[in-house]
PDB file of C-alpha atoms in Angstrom:
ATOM      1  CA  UNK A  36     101.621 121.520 146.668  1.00  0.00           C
ATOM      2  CA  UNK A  37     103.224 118.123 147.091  1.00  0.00           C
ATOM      3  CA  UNK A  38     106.859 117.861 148.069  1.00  0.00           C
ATOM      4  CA  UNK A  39     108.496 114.422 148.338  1.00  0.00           C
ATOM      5  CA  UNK A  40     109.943 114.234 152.129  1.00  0.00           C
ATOM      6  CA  UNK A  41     113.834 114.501 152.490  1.00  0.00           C
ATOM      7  CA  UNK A  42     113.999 112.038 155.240  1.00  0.00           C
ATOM      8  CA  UNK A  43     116.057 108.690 153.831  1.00  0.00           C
ATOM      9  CA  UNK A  44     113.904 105.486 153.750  1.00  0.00           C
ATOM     10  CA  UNK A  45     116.306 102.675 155.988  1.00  0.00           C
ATOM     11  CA  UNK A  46     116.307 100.308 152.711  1.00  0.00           C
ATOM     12  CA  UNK A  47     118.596 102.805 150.291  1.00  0.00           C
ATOM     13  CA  UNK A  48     121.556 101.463 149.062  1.00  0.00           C
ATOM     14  CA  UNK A  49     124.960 103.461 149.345  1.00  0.00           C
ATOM     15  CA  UNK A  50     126.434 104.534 146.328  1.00  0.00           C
ATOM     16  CA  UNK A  51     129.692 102.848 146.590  1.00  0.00           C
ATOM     17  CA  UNK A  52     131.966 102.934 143.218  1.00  0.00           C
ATOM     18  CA  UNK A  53     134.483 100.659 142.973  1.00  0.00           C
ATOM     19  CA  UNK A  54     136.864 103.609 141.356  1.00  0.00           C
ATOM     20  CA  UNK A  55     136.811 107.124 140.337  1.00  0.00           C
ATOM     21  CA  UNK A  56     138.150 109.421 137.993  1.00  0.00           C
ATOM     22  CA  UNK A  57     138.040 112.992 136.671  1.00  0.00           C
ATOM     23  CA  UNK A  58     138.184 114.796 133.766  1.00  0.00           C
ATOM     24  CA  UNK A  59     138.167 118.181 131.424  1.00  0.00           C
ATOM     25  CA  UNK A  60     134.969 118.367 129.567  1.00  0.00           C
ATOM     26  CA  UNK A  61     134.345 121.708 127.364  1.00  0.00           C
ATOM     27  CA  UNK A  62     136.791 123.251 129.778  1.00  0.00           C
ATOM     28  CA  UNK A  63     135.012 121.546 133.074  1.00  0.00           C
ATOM     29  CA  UNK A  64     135.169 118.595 135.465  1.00  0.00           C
ATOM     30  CA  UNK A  65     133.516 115.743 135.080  1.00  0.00           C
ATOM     31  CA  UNK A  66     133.716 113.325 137.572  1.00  0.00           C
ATOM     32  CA  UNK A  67     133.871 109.247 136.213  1.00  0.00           C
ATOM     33  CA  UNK A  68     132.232 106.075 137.936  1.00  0.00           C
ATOM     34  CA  UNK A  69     133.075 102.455 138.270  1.00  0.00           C
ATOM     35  CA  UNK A  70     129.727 101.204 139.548  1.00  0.00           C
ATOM     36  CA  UNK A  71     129.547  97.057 137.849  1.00  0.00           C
ATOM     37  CA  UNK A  72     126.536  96.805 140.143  1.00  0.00           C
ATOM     38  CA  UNK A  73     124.769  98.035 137.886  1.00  0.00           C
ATOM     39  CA  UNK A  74     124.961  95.370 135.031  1.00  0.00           C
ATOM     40  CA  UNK A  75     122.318  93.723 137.061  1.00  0.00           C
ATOM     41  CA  UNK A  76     119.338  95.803 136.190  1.00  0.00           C
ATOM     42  CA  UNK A  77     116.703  94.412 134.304  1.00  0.00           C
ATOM     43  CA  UNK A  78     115.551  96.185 131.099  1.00  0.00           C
ATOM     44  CA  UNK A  79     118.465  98.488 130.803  1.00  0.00           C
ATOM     45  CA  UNK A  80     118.296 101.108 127.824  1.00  0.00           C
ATOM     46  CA  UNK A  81     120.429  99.485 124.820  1.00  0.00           C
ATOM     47  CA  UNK A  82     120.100  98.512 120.969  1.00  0.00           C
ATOM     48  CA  UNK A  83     117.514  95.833 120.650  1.00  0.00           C
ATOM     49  CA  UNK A  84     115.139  95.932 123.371  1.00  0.00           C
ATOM     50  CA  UNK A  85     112.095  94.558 122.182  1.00  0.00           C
ATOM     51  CA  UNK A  86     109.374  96.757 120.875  1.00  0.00           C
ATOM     52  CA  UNK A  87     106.313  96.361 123.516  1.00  0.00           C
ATOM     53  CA  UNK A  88     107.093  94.981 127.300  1.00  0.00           C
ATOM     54  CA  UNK A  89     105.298  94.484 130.599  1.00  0.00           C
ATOM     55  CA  UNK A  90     105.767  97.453 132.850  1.00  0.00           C
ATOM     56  CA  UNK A  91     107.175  96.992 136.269  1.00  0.00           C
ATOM     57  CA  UNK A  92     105.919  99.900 137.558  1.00  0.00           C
ATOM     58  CA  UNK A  93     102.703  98.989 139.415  1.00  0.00           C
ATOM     59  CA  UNK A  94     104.750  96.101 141.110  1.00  0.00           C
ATOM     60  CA  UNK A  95     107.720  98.534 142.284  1.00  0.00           C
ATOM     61  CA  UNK A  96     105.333 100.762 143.703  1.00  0.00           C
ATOM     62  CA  UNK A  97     103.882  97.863 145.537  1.00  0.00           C
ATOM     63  CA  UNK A  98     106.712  96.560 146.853  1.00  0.00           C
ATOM     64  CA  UNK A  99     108.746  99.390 147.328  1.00  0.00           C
ATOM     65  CA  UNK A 100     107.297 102.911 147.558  1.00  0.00           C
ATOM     66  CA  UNK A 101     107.816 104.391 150.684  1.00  0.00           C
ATOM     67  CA  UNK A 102     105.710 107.722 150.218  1.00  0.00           C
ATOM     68  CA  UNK A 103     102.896 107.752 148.235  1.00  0.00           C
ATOM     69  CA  UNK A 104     100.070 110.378 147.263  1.00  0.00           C
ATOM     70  CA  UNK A 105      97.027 109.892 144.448  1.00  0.00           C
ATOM     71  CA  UNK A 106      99.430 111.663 141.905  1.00  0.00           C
ATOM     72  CA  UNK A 107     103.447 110.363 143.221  1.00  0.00           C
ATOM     73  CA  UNK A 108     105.236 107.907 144.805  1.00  0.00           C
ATOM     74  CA  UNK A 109     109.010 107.643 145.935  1.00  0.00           C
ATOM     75  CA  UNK A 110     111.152 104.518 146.061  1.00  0.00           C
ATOM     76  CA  UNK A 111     114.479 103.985 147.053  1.00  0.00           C
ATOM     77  CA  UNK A 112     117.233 102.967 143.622  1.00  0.00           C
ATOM     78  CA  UNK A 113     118.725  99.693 144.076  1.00  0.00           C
ATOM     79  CA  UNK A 114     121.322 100.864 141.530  1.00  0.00           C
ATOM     80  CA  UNK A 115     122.514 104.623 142.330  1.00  0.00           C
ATOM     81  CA  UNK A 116     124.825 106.123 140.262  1.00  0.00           C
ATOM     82  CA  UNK A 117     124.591 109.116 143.134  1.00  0.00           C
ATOM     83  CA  UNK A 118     124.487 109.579 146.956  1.00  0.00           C
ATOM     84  CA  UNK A 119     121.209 108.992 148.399  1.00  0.00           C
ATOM     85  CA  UNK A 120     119.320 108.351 145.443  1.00  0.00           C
ATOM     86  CA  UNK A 121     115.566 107.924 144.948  1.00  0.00           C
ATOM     87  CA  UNK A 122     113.066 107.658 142.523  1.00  0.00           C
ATOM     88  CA  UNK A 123     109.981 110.129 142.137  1.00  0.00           C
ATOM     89  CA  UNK A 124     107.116 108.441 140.210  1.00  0.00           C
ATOM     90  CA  UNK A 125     103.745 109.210 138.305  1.00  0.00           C
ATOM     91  CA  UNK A 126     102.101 106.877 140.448  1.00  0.00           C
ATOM     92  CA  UNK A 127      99.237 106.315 137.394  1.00  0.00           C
ATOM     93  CA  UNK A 128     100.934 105.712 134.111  1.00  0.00           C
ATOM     94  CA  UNK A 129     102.494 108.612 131.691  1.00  0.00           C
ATOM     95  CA  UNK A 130     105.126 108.750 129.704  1.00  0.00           C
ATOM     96  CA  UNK A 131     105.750 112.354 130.521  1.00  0.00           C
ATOM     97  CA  UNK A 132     105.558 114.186 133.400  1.00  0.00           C
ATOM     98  CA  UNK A 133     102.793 116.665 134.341  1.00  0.00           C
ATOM     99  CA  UNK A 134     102.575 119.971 136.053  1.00  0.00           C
ATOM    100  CA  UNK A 135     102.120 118.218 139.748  1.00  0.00           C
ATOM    101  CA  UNK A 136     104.562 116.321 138.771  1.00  0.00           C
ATOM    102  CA  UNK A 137     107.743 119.103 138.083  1.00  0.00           C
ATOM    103  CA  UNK A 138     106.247 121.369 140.847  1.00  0.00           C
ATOM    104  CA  UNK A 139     106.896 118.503 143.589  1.00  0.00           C
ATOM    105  CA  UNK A 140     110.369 117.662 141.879  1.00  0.00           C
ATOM    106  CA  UNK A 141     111.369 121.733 141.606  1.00  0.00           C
ATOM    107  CA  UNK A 142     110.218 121.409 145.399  1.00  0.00           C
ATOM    108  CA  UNK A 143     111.841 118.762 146.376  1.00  0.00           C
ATOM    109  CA  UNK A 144     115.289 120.101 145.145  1.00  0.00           C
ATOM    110  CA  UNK A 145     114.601 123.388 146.460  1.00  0.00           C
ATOM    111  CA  UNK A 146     114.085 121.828 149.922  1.00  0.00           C
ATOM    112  CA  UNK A 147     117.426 119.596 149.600  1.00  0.00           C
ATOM    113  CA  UNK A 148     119.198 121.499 147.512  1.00  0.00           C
ATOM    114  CA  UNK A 149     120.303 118.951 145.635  1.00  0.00           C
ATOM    115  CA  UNK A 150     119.640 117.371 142.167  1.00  0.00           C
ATOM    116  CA  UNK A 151     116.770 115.613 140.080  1.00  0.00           C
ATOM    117  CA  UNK A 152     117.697 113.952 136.689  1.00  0.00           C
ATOM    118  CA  UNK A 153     114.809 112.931 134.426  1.00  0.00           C
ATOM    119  CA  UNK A 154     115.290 110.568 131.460  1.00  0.00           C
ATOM    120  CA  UNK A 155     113.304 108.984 128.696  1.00  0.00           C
ATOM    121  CA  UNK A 156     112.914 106.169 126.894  1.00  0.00           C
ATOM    122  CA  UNK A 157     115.195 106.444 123.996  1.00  0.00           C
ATOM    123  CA  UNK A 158     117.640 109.052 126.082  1.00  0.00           C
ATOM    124  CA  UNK A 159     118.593 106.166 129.020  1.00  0.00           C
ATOM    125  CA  UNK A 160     115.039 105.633 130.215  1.00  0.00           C
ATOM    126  CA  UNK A 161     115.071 101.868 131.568  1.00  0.00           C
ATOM    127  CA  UNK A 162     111.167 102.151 132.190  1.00  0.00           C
ATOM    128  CA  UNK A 163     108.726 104.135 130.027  1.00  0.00           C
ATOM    129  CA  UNK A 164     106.617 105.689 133.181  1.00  0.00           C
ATOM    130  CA  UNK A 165     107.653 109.336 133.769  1.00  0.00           C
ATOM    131  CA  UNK A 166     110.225 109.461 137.082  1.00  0.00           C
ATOM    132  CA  UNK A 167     113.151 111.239 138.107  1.00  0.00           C
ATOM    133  CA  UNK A 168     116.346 110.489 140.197  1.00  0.00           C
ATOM    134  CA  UNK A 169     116.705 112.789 143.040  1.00  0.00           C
ATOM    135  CA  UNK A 170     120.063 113.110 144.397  1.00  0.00           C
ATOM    136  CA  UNK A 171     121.491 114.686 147.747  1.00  0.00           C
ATOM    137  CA  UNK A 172     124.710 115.767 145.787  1.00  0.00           C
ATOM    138  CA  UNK A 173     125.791 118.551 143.307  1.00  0.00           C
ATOM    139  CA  UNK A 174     127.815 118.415 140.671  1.00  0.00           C
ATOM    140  CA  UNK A 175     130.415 121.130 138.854  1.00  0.00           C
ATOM    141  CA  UNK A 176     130.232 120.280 135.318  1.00  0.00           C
ATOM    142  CA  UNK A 177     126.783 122.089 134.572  1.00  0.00           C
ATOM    143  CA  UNK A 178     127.605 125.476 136.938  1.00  0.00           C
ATOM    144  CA  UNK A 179     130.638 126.260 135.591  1.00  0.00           C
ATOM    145  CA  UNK A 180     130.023 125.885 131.640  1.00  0.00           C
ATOM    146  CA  UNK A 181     130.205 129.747 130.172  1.00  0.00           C
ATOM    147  CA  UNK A 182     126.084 130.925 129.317  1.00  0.00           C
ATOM    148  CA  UNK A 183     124.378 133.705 127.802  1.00  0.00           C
ATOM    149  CA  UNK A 184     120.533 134.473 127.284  1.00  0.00           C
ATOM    150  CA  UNK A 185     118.355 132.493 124.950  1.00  0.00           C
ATOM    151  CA  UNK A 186     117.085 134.947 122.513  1.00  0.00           C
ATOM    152  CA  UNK A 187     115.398 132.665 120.069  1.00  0.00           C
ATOM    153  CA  UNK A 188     111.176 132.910 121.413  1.00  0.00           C
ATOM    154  CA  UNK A 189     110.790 129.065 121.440  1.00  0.00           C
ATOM    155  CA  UNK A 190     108.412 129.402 124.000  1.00  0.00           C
ATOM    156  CA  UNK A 191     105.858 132.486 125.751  1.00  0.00           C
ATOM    157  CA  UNK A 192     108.175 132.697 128.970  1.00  0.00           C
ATOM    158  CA  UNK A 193     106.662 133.101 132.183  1.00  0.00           C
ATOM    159  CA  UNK A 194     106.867 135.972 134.335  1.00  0.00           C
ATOM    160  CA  UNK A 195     109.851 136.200 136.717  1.00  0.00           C
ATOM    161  CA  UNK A 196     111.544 133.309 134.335  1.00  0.00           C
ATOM    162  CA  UNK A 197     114.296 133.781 131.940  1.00  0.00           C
ATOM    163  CA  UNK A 198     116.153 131.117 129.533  1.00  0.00           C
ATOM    164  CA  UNK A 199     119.572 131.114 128.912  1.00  0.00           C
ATOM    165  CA  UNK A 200     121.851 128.643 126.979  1.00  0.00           C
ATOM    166  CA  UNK A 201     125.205 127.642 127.522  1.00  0.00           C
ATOM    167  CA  UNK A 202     127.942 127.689 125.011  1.00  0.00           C
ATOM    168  CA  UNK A 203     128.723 124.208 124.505  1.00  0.00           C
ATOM    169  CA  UNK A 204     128.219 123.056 120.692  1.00  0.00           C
ATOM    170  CA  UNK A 205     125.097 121.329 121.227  1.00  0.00           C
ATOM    171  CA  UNK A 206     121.519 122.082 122.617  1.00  0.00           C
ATOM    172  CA  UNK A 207     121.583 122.815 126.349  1.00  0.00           C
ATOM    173  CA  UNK A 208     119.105 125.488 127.298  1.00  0.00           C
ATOM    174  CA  UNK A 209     118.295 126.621 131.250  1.00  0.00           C
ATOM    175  CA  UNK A 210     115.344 128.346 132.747  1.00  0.00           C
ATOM    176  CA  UNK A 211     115.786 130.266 135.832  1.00  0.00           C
ATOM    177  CA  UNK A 212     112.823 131.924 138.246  1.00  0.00           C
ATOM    178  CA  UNK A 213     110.592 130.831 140.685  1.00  0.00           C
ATOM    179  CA  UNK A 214     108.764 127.350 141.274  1.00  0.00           C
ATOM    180  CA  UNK A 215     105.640 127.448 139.702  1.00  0.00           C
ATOM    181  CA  UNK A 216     107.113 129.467 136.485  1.00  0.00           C
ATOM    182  CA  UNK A 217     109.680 127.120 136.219  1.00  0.00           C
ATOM    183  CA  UNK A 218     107.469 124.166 136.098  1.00  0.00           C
ATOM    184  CA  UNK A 219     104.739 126.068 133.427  1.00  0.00           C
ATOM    185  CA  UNK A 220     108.582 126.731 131.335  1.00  0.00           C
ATOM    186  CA  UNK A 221     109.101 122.765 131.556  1.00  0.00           C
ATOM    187  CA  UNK A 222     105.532 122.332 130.258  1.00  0.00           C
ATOM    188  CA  UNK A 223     105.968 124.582 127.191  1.00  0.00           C
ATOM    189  CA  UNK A 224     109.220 123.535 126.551  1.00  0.00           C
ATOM    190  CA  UNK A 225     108.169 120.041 126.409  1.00  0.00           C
ATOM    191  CA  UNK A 226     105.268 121.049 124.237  1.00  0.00           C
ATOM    192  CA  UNK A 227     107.839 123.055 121.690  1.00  0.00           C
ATOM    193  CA  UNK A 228     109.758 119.722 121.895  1.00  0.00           C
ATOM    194  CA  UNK A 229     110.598 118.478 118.170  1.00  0.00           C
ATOM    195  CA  UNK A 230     113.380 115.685 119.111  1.00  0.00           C
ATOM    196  CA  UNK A 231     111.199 112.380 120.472  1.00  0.00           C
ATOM    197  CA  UNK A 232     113.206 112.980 124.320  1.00  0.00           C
ATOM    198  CA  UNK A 233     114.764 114.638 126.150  1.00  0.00           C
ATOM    199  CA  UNK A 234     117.055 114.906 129.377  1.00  0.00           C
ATOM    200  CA  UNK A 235     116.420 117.340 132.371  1.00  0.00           C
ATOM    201  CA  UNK A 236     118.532 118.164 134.705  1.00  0.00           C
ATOM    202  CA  UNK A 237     117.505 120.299 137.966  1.00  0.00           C
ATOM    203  CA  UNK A 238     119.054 122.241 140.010  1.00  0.00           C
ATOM    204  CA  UNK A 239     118.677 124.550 142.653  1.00  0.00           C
ATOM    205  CA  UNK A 240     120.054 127.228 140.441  1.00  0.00           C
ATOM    206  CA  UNK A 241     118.048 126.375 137.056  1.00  0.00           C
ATOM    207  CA  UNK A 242     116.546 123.563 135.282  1.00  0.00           C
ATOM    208  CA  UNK A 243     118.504 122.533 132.117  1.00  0.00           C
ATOM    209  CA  UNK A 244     117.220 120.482 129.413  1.00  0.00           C
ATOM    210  CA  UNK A 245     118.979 118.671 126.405  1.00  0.00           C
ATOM    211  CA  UNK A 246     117.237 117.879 123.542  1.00  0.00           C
ATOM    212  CA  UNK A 247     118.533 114.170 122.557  1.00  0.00           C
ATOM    213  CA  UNK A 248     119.681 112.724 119.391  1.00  0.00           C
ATOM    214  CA  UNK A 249     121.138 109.189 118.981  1.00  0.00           C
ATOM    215  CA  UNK A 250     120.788 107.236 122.245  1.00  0.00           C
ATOM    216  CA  UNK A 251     124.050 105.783 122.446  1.00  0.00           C
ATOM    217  CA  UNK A 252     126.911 107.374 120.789  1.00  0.00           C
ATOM    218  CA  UNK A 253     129.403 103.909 120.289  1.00  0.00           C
ATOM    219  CA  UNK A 254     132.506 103.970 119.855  1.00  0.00           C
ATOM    220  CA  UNK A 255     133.069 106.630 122.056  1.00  0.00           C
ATOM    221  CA  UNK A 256     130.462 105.362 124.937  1.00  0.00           C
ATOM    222  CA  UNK A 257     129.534 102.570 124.040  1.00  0.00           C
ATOM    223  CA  UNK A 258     125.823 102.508 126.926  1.00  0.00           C
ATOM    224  CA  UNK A 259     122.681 105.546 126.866  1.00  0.00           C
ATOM    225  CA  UNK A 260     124.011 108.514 127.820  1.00  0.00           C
ATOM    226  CA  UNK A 261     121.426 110.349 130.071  1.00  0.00           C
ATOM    227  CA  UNK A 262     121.002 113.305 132.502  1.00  0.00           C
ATOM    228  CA  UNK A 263     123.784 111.601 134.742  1.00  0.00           C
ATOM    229  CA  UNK A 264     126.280 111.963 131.820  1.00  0.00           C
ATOM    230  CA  UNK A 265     125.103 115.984 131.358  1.00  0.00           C
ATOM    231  CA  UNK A 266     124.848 116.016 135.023  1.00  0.00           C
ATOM    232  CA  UNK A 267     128.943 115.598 135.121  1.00  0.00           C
ATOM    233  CA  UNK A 268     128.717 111.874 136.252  1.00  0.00           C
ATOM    234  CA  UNK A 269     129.718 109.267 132.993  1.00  0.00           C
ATOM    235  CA  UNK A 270     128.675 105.583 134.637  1.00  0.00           C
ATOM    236  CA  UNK A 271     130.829 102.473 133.627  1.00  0.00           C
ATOM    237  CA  UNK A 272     130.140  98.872 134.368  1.00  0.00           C
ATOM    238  CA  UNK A 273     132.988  97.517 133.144  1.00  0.00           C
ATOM    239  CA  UNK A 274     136.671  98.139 134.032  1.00  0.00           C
ATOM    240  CA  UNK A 275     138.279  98.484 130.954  1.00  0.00           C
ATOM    241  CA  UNK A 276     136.400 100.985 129.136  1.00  0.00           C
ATOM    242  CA  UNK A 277     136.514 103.132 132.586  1.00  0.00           C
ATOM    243  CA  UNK A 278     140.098 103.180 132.675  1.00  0.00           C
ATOM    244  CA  UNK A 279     140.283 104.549 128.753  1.00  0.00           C
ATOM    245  CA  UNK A 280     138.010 106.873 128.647  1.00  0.00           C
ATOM    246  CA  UNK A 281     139.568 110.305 127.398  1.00  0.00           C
ATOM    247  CA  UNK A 282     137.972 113.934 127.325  1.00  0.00           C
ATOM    248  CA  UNK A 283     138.394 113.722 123.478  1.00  0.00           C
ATOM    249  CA  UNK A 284     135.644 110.519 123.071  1.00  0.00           C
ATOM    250  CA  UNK A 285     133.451 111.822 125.051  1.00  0.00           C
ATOM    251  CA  UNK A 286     133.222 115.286 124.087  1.00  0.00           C
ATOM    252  CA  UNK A 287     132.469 113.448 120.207  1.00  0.00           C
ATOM    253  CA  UNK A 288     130.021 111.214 122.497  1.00  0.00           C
ATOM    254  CA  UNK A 289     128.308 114.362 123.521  1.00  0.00           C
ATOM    255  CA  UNK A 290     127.962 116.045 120.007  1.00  0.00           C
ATOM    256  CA  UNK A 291     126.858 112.590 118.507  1.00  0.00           C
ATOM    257  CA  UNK A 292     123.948 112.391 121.167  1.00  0.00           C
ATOM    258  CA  UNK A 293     122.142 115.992 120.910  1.00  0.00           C
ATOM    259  CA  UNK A 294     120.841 118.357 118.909  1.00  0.00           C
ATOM    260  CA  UNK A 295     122.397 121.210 116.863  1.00  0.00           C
ATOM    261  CA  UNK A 296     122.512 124.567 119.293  1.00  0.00           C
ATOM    262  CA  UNK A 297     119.874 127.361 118.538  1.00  0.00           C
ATOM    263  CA  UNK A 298     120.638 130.976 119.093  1.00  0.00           C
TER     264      UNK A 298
END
């Protein structure tokens, strides 16, 4: 099995925010980032993007991949929203990931225990090419939100896995068990999939996925909420909007950008 190595490549950029905040989310902390750096990216999810545009992919990987196998490649994140922060790739293009793919990432967190965040394009994805963000840093939001097991039979569960759901008022289901049943649960899941994306969020605990409605939920966040935002990290570029935020908006930012709950 691949694993992506832990060691940190010498060109990663610190995350450094320029404030921070917390707050009470569904009865949890979430922790709140000033990071303007990131206003610089290129292609960043909002309303408008053009329909069809030139991938960057092959050229990052070029330039900037520091591992690199026939199926993966890492590359540092020149905007982190996250201590020590890089990017797994499918290193030929797909839109979503395979089973090589979420065995290397389960791995990789396993190894670090840290975090991986995956995204798509309409739930934060900048770039259309299946990757995830793996962190060296944990997060309580997620771990401390009350759960109970997913009875609904979405999906043939492995053996040795189990789903459970937490009781938020929107879709956020975990599976828990070992790698490789784990990764075949991502599979099916993503194959019983009826919104067009998704967020996933793993941990060394479970993997947690949140089946996405509208992308951005303005007024009460007005950029994509992703996996960081589930996570317990809500990114702001600009001042102003950091210093207002309140639990109330974006608890209603939540709601507005999931699906209904299932039993």
């Amino acid at each position: 099995m691949e694993c992506p190595p832990i060691e940190l490549p010498g060109s990663l950029v610190p995350f450094e925010p320029a404030a921070e905040r917390t707050l009470e989310l569904f009865g949890t902390t979430v922790h709140l980032a000033l990071v303007p750096g990131r206003r610089a990216r290129s292609g960043h999810a909002r309303e408008g993007r053009p329909a069809l545009q030139r991938s960057p992919v092959d050229r990052i990987l070029a330039e900037e991949a520091y591992w690199q196998t026939e199926h993966l490649a890492l590359t540092p994140n020149k905007f982190p929203f996250a201590k020590n922060q890089r990017i797994l790739w499918m290193a030929k293009p797909a839109r979503e990931p395979d089973f090589t793919f979420w065995q290397a990432t389960l791995a990789w967190v396993d190894r670090s225990d840290g975090t991986a965040l995956l995204n798509n394009v309409g739930a934060a994805a900048t770039i259309p090419r299946a990757h995830a963000h793996l962190i060296e840093e944990k997060m309580p939001f997620l771990p401390a939100l009350p759960e109970q097991p997913l009875e609904a039979g979405v999906i043939d569960v492995p053996n040795g896995c189990e789903l459970v759901r937490k009781d938020v008022p929107f879709c956020l289901v975990g599976v828990r068990g070992d790698l490789a049943g784990k990764a075949n649960a991502l599979m099916r899941l993503a194959d019983a999939r009826l919104t067009a994306t998704w967020n996933v969020i793993v941990t060394k605990d479970a993997v947690w996925i949140v089946p996405r409605g509208k992308q951005t939920p303005a007024p009460f966040f007005a950029s994509a909420v992703g996996s960081a935002e589930f996570w317990g990290r809500w990114c702001y570029v600009d001042r102003e909007p950091f210093e207002q935020a309140c639990a109330k908006d974006l608890e209603q930012a939540l709601l507005i950008a999931t699906a209904a709950p299932i039993a």
